[in-house]
Amino acid sequence: MTEKKLQIQFPIITTYPQQTNVISITSPHEEFYPWFHSNMIQLKCSPLVDQLHLLIYPDNIQRVCPLLEYQALTRRSLEKWFPDIVGFVMKCVDDDLFFHATVNSYYISSYLNFYNSFHRFHEILIFGYNAELEILYAADFFNFGKYEFREIPFAEFEMAYKSVDIQNDGAFGFNPNRSTNLNFHLGEIELLRYKPRSHLHKKEPYQLDLENITDLMGDYLQSSNTSRKYTVFENASEAIYGLQTYDYLITHTEEAFSGESSFMDKRSFHILFEHKKCMSLRFKYLSAAQPSLGPLEQYLAKLGEIQKLSEVLRNLSVKFVISEDRQIAGKMTSVLKQMAAAEEAVLNAIYEDLSKKA
């Protein structure tokens, strides 16, 4: 076969690679929407030294998503069995498998701010190839953090893949003479295939789960540690959850306003915007799919207003990064406090309504 592309579409939200890639693969299919709207409700914030690391919980969902068949290989085993990495990737695509692995951005020209400048490890998703043109079709945050679909020459991909040192323990940073830490990224090769029926127990399509929506909304409103419900997979993550993430974001902007810190993590405010978009989309979907729930439409305008405020915040964070104008940080603090109060009020009302139906 000269060319093959697996079905994929631009995702409705773009957060971190694992979540974004899963949504790109699954969202072309109707079975995606009951699963998506039943989950992706909780927020998680893991404060690090140089970033807020705000996520829409859960992360690493490719391993447990009921719409995906998941396989993993070690890089060492793959090198022994299939030394021709490009040939292996093409065979995966022929078998309807998406190829997900860590590469070194230094060698791939589509990574405009890293190519031939900085060694950086990052996950890339391969969804197709053209053997005649000698290119792979890939998805990632290529252009200064913008999620895109790009064409990657075979030679660039092979060099980027093979240059990853699985023993690397370098510090995360932009030192051109040192790679970033692979521990932050995928140490394995992941192969993903879309499946409309669960690969777990019931082997049935995923159904909208109103009880889970209500439960996760309760966690969000009470800032509960949702990861404690999933300790069968891994130990709980001691992070900040739910509405309490606003407190940490407010501290972040207050420090920028006072001059205590000049750092602003604009990615966290982008994810905050994506979370509010998820909330709006969720209740639009529920209003249409579950008319028996009652007049959920009454909340859509309020949710839309909160989403607009989150978009204002995202834009202000970008302006602050460019200008470092402390007055912008002060305005962000004010918007955050307004958003937190408005969201708590409307979600509490929705939660009460859903609790009666769940």
Short mmCIF file of C-alpha atoms in Angstrom, two decimals:
data_model
loop_
_atom_site.label_atom_id
_atom_site.label_comp_id
_atom_site.label_asym_id
_atom_site.label_seq_id
_atom_site.Cartn_x
_atom_site.Cartn_y
_atom_site.Cartn_z
CA MET A 1 0.00 0.00 0.00
CA THR A 2 1.40 3.36 -1.03
CA GLU A 3 -0.58 5.51 1.39
CA LYS A 4 -2.86 5.01 4.36
CA LYS A 5 -4.33 7.41 6.93
CA LEU A 6 -6.30 6.35 9.97
CA GLN A 7 -9.43 8.30 10.86
CA ILE A 8 -8.64 11.25 13.10
CA GLN A 9 -9.99 14.75 13.66
CA PHE A 10 -8.96 17.93 15.40
CA PRO A 11 -9.93 17.50 19.08
CA ILE A 12 -12.59 19.57 20.82
CA ILE A 13 -10.09 20.35 23.57
CA THR A 14 -6.29 20.45 23.50
CA THR A 15 -4.71 19.92 26.90
CA TYR A 16 -1.74 17.59 27.36
CA PRO A 17 -0.63 15.04 24.72
CA GLN A 18 -2.22 11.88 26.14
CA GLN A 19 -5.69 13.39 26.55
CA THR A 20 -5.54 15.36 23.31
CA ASN A 21 -4.43 12.37 21.24
CA VAL A 22 -7.10 10.10 22.74
CA ILE A 23 -9.78 12.65 21.84
CA SER A 24 -8.36 13.05 18.31
CA ILE A 25 -8.65 9.29 17.77
CA THR A 26 -12.04 8.69 19.37
CA SER A 27 -14.04 11.87 18.67
CA PRO A 28 -14.84 11.08 15.00
CA HIS A 29 -17.16 8.37 16.35
CA GLU A 30 -20.56 8.81 18.01
CA GLU A 31 -19.58 6.39 20.79
CA PHE A 32 -17.09 9.00 22.02
CA TYR A 33 -19.66 11.47 23.34
CA PRO A 34 -21.36 9.41 26.11
CA TRP A 35 -17.89 8.50 27.44
CA PHE A 36 -16.45 12.02 27.20
CA HIS A 37 -19.41 13.74 28.85
CA SER A 38 -19.58 11.14 31.63
CA ASN A 39 -15.96 11.89 32.56
CA MET A 40 -13.44 14.75 32.08
CA ILE A 41 -15.10 16.74 34.89
CA GLN A 42 -12.51 17.00 37.65
CA LEU A 43 -9.58 19.47 37.62
CA LYS A 44 -6.19 18.60 39.09
CA CYS A 45 -3.38 21.02 39.85
CA SER A 46 0.09 19.76 40.76
CA PRO A 47 2.17 22.79 41.78
CA LEU A 48 5.74 22.43 40.58
CA VAL A 49 8.68 24.76 40.92
CA ASP A 50 8.31 26.33 37.50
CA GLN A 51 4.75 25.60 36.41
CA LEU A 52 1.21 25.05 37.68
CA HIS A 53 0.68 21.81 35.76
CA LEU A 54 -3.10 22.10 35.63
CA LEU A 55 -4.82 19.05 34.11
CA ILE A 56 -8.32 17.88 33.34
CA TYR A 57 -8.40 14.67 35.39
CA PRO A 58 -7.75 11.84 34.69
CA ASP A 59 -4.44 11.98 32.85
CA ASN A 60 -2.91 8.97 31.05
CA ILE A 61 -6.40 7.98 29.95
CA GLN A 62 -5.13 6.13 26.87
CA ARG A 63 -4.40 3.15 29.13
CA VAL A 64 -7.95 2.74 30.41
CA CYS A 65 -10.20 4.41 27.83
CA PRO A 66 -12.94 1.87 26.97
CA LEU A 67 -12.95 3.05 23.34
CA LEU A 68 -9.31 2.13 22.74
CA GLU A 69 -7.45 -1.14 22.49
CA TYR A 70 -4.13 -0.50 24.24
CA GLN A 71 -0.80 -2.26 23.69
CA ALA A 72 2.67 -1.33 24.94
CA LEU A 73 6.19 -2.36 23.92
CA THR A 74 9.55 -1.43 25.36
CA ARG A 75 11.93 0.42 23.07
CA ARG A 76 14.57 -2.22 23.78
CA SER A 77 12.34 -5.10 22.68
CA LEU A 78 11.20 -3.25 19.58
CA GLU A 79 14.80 -2.58 18.55
CA LYS A 80 15.61 -6.32 18.82
CA TRP A 81 12.53 -7.51 16.96
CA PHE A 82 12.02 -4.71 14.42
CA PRO A 83 15.19 -2.64 13.84
CA ASP A 84 13.46 -0.88 10.90
CA ILE A 85 11.37 1.57 12.96
CA VAL A 86 9.73 3.28 9.96
CA GLY A 87 8.76 -0.08 8.49
CA PHE A 88 7.28 -1.10 11.84
CA VAL A 89 5.24 2.11 12.07
CA MET A 90 3.81 1.55 8.59
CA LYS A 91 2.83 -2.03 9.48
CA CYS A 92 1.08 -0.69 12.58
CA VAL A 93 -0.94 1.76 10.49
CA ASP A 94 -1.80 -1.05 8.04
CA ASP A 95 -3.23 -2.90 11.05
CA ASP A 96 -5.29 0.19 12.07
CA LEU A 97 -2.97 0.95 15.00
CA PHE A 98 -1.94 4.47 15.96
CA PHE A 99 1.74 4.66 16.97
CA HIS A 100 2.49 6.80 20.06
CA ALA A 101 6.07 7.28 21.24
CA THR A 102 8.61 9.79 22.51
CA VAL A 103 10.98 11.41 20.02
CA ASN A 104 13.68 14.07 20.15
CA SER A 105 12.22 17.29 18.72
CA TYR A 106 15.71 18.49 17.74
CA TYR A 107 15.65 16.34 14.57
CA ILE A 108 12.13 17.08 13.29
CA SER A 109 11.69 20.27 11.25
CA SER A 110 7.98 20.60 12.15
CA TYR A 111 8.99 21.49 15.73
CA LEU A 112 9.77 25.05 14.75
CA ASN A 113 11.13 26.21 18.11
CA PHE A 114 13.30 23.12 18.73
CA TYR A 115 14.58 21.95 15.33
CA ASN A 116 18.38 22.08 15.24
CA SER A 117 18.28 24.22 18.39
CA PHE A 118 17.34 22.25 21.52
CA HIS A 119 17.21 18.57 22.41
CA ARG A 120 13.76 17.92 23.85
CA PHE A 121 11.79 14.72 24.35
CA HIS A 122 8.10 14.78 23.51
CA GLU A 123 5.33 12.34 22.57
CA ILE A 124 4.22 12.16 18.96
CA LEU A 125 1.19 10.35 17.47
CA ILE A 126 1.57 8.74 14.03
CA PHE A 127 -1.68 8.10 12.16
CA GLY A 128 -0.60 7.45 8.58
CA TYR A 129 2.11 7.30 5.94
CA ASN A 130 2.87 7.82 2.26
CA ALA A 131 5.53 5.37 1.14
CA GLU A 132 6.07 7.06 -2.23
CA LEU A 133 6.68 10.49 -0.69
CA GLU A 134 8.51 8.92 2.28
CA ILE A 135 6.50 10.79 4.90
CA LEU A 136 4.59 9.93 8.05
CA TYR A 137 1.41 11.76 9.08
CA ALA A 138 1.71 12.89 12.68
CA ALA A 139 -0.12 14.87 15.37
CA ASP A 140 1.46 16.91 18.17
CA PHE A 141 1.93 20.41 19.57
CA PHE A 142 4.37 21.34 16.83
CA ASN A 143 4.28 25.07 16.29
CA PHE A 144 5.00 26.87 19.58
CA GLY A 145 2.49 24.76 21.51
CA LYS A 146 -0.23 24.64 18.82
CA TYR A 147 -1.73 21.19 18.17
CA GLU A 148 -1.48 20.34 14.47
CA PHE A 149 -1.34 17.53 11.93
CA ARG A 150 1.99 17.53 10.06
CA GLU A 151 3.99 15.53 7.52
CA ILE A 152 7.24 14.11 8.92
CA PRO A 153 9.96 12.83 6.54
CA PHE A 154 10.99 9.23 7.20
CA ALA A 155 14.63 10.23 7.77
CA GLU A 156 13.73 12.91 10.34
CA PHE A 157 11.47 10.56 12.28
CA GLU A 158 14.03 7.77 12.33
CA MET A 159 16.73 10.07 13.68
CA ALA A 160 14.35 11.61 16.24
CA TYR A 161 13.24 8.19 17.45
CA LYS A 162 16.66 6.56 17.62
CA SER A 163 18.32 9.52 19.35
CA VAL A 164 16.17 9.08 22.47
CA ASP A 165 18.33 7.66 25.23
CA ILE A 166 16.13 5.51 27.47
CA GLN A 167 18.71 5.82 30.27
CA ASN A 168 18.61 9.61 30.20
CA ASP A 169 18.23 11.29 33.58
CA GLY A 170 19.04 14.86 32.60
CA ALA A 171 17.26 17.81 34.16
CA PHE A 172 14.28 19.30 32.35
CA GLY A 173 15.31 22.48 30.55
CA PHE A 174 16.42 24.13 27.34
CA ASN A 175 20.14 23.47 27.53
CA PRO A 176 21.20 22.73 23.91
CA ASN A 177 23.87 20.33 25.15
CA ARG A 178 21.60 18.19 27.29
CA SER A 179 18.37 16.29 26.65
CA THR A 180 15.27 16.65 28.76
CA ASN A 181 14.26 13.98 31.22
CA LEU A 182 12.51 11.01 29.62
CA ASN A 183 10.85 10.30 32.96
CA PHE A 184 8.46 13.15 32.14
CA HIS A 185 7.45 11.38 28.93
CA LEU A 186 6.73 7.97 27.48
CA GLY A 187 9.39 5.35 28.09
CA GLU A 188 7.40 2.78 26.11
CA ILE A 189 5.88 2.51 22.66
CA GLU A 190 2.08 2.69 22.79
CA LEU A 191 -0.14 1.21 20.09
CA LEU A 192 -3.78 2.36 20.08
CA ARG A 193 -6.71 1.07 18.05
CA TYR A 194 -10.24 2.49 18.10
CA LYS A 195 -12.90 0.02 19.25
CA PRO A 196 -16.59 0.97 19.56
CA ARG A 197 -17.15 -1.71 22.20
CA SER A 198 -15.29 -1.86 25.48
CA HIS A 199 -12.22 -4.12 25.57
CA LEU A 200 -12.71 -4.60 29.31
CA HIS A 201 -15.53 -6.57 30.97
CA LYS A 202 -18.91 -5.97 29.36
CA LYS A 203 -17.69 -5.73 25.74
CA GLU A 204 -20.50 -3.25 25.07
CA PRO A 205 -20.67 0.35 23.86
CA TYR A 206 -20.15 2.91 26.62
CA GLN A 207 -23.41 4.37 27.92
CA LEU A 208 -23.95 7.85 29.32
CA ASP A 209 -23.44 7.54 33.10
CA LEU A 210 -25.48 10.13 34.96
CA GLU A 211 -24.47 8.76 38.35
CA ASN A 212 -20.78 9.16 37.54
CA ILE A 213 -21.35 12.72 36.27
CA THR A 214 -23.06 13.59 39.54
CA ASP A 215 -20.37 11.89 41.61
CA LEU A 216 -17.52 13.69 39.82
CA MET A 217 -19.33 17.02 40.06
CA GLY A 218 -19.56 16.45 43.80
CA ASP A 219 -15.81 15.81 43.91
CA TYR A 220 -15.21 19.00 41.94
CA LEU A 221 -17.41 21.14 44.18
CA GLN A 222 -15.93 19.67 47.37
CA SER A 223 -12.33 19.71 46.03
CA SER A 224 -12.10 15.99 46.82
CA ASN A 225 -9.09 13.91 45.78
CA THR A 226 -10.69 11.83 43.01
CA SER A 227 -7.49 9.85 42.47
CA ARG A 228 -8.19 8.00 45.75
CA LYS A 229 -11.02 6.19 43.91
CA TYR A 230 -8.53 4.72 41.44
CA THR A 231 -5.82 3.37 43.74
CA VAL A 232 -6.24 -0.07 42.15
CA PHE A 233 -4.21 1.42 39.26
CA GLU A 234 -1.70 3.54 41.18
CA ASN A 235 -1.25 5.37 44.47
CA ALA A 236 -3.33 8.49 44.99
CA SER A 237 -1.91 11.75 43.72
CA GLU A 238 -1.53 14.33 46.46
CA ALA A 239 -2.50 17.36 44.43
CA ILE A 240 -5.06 20.17 44.46
CA TYR A 241 -8.49 19.27 43.03
CA GLY A 242 -11.73 20.91 41.97
CA LEU A 243 -12.72 24.40 43.02
CA GLN A 244 -9.64 24.64 45.22
CA THR A 245 -7.55 25.06 42.04
CA TYR A 246 -8.91 28.62 41.92
CA ASP A 247 -7.15 29.38 45.22
CA TYR A 248 -3.83 28.30 43.80
CA LEU A 249 -4.35 30.25 40.56
CA ILE A 250 -5.29 33.34 42.57
CA THR A 251 -2.09 33.01 44.61
CA HIS A 252 -0.18 32.67 41.32
CA THR A 253 -1.62 35.91 39.89
CA GLU A 254 -1.32 37.78 43.19
CA GLU A 255 2.40 36.96 43.32
CA ALA A 256 2.77 38.25 39.76
CA PHE A 257 0.90 41.44 40.68
CA SER A 258 3.02 42.09 43.78
CA GLY A 259 6.24 41.49 41.88
CA GLU A 260 7.13 38.49 44.03
CA SER A 261 7.17 36.43 40.83
CA SER A 262 7.42 37.40 37.16
CA PHE A 263 6.44 33.92 35.99
CA MET A 264 3.04 33.26 34.41
CA ASP A 265 2.06 29.76 33.25
CA LYS A 266 -0.25 30.61 30.36
CA ARG A 267 -0.85 26.91 29.66
CA SER A 268 -2.74 26.53 32.93
CA PHE A 269 -5.11 29.31 31.94
CA HIS A 270 -5.61 27.67 28.56
CA ILE A 271 -6.56 24.42 30.31
CA LEU A 272 -8.88 26.33 32.64
CA PHE A 273 -10.63 27.68 29.52
CA GLU A 274 -10.83 24.17 28.05
CA HIS A 275 -12.40 22.90 31.28
CA LYS A 276 -15.14 25.55 31.14
CA LYS A 277 -15.74 24.67 27.50
CA CYS A 278 -16.12 21.03 28.53
CA MET A 279 -18.73 22.02 31.13
CA SER A 280 -20.76 24.02 28.59
CA LEU A 281 -20.61 21.23 26.01
CA ARG A 282 -21.55 18.62 28.62
CA PHE A 283 -24.79 20.24 29.65
CA LYS A 284 -25.76 21.11 26.09
CA TYR A 285 -25.31 17.41 25.33
CA LEU A 286 -27.28 16.31 28.40
CA SER A 287 -30.11 18.70 27.57
CA ALA A 288 -30.47 17.09 24.15
CA ALA A 289 -29.74 13.47 25.12
CA GLN A 290 -31.64 13.32 28.41
CA PRO A 291 -34.75 15.55 28.19
CA SER A 292 -36.15 13.72 31.25
CA LEU A 293 -33.57 15.52 33.40
CA GLY A 294 -35.65 18.67 33.25
CA PRO A 295 -34.82 22.25 32.27
CA LEU A 296 -31.01 22.12 32.21
CA GLU A 297 -31.17 24.82 29.52
CA GLN A 298 -31.65 27.41 32.26
CA TYR A 299 -28.00 26.91 33.26
CA LEU A 300 -26.46 27.13 29.78
CA ALA A 301 -26.31 30.93 29.69
CA LYS A 302 -24.48 31.06 33.04
CA LEU A 303 -22.04 28.37 31.92
CA GLY A 304 -21.47 30.32 28.71
CA GLU A 305 -20.66 33.47 30.71
CA ILE A 306 -18.13 31.55 32.80
CA GLN A 307 -16.55 30.17 29.63
CA LYS A 308 -16.21 33.73 28.25
CA LEU A 309 -14.51 34.86 31.47
CA SER A 310 -12.08 31.95 31.18
CA GLU A 311 -11.27 33.04 27.62
CA VAL A 312 -10.60 36.57 28.87
CA LEU A 313 -8.24 35.08 31.49
CA ARG A 314 -6.39 33.04 28.90
CA ASN A 315 -5.87 36.11 26.72
CA LEU A 316 -4.71 38.18 29.70
CA SER A 317 -2.15 35.52 30.64
CA VAL A 318 -0.65 35.75 27.14
CA LYS A 319 -0.50 39.56 27.40
CA PHE A 320 1.23 39.32 30.77
CA VAL A 321 3.87 36.93 29.40
CA ILE A 322 4.62 39.42 26.61
CA SER A 323 4.51 42.65 28.63
CA GLU A 324 5.04 41.60 32.30
CA ASP A 325 2.61 44.42 33.13
CA ARG A 326 1.68 43.81 36.78
CA GLN A 327 -1.68 45.54 36.34
CA ILE A 328 -2.71 42.70 34.01
CA ALA A 329 -2.00 40.18 36.79
CA GLY A 330 -4.17 42.25 39.14
CA LYS A 331 -7.02 42.12 36.65
CA MET A 332 -6.58 38.35 36.36
CA THR A 333 -6.98 37.96 40.11
CA SER A 334 -10.24 39.88 39.98
CA VAL A 335 -11.59 37.77 37.09
CA LEU A 336 -10.59 34.54 38.86
CA LYS A 337 -12.50 35.50 41.99
CA GLN A 338 -15.56 36.43 39.91
CA MET A 339 -15.37 33.14 38.00
CA ALA A 340 -14.96 31.02 41.12
CA ALA A 341 -18.04 32.49 42.79
CA ALA A 342 -20.18 32.25 39.64
CA GLU A 343 -19.15 28.68 38.87
CA GLU A 344 -19.66 27.45 42.42
CA ALA A 345 -23.19 28.87 42.41
CA VAL A 346 -24.32 27.44 39.07
CA LEU A 347 -22.68 24.02 39.54
CA ASN A 348 -24.20 23.64 43.00
CA ALA A 349 -27.63 24.26 41.45
CA ILE A 350 -26.96 21.72 38.67
CA TYR A 351 -25.59 19.23 41.21
CA GLU A 352 -28.77 19.45 43.28
CA ASP A 353 -30.93 18.86 40.20
CA LEU A 354 -28.83 15.91 39.00
CA SER A 355 -28.70 14.33 42.46
CA LYS A 356 -32.47 13.98 42.36
CA LYS A 357 -32.30 12.09 39.06
CA ALA A 358 -29.13 10.00 39.41
#
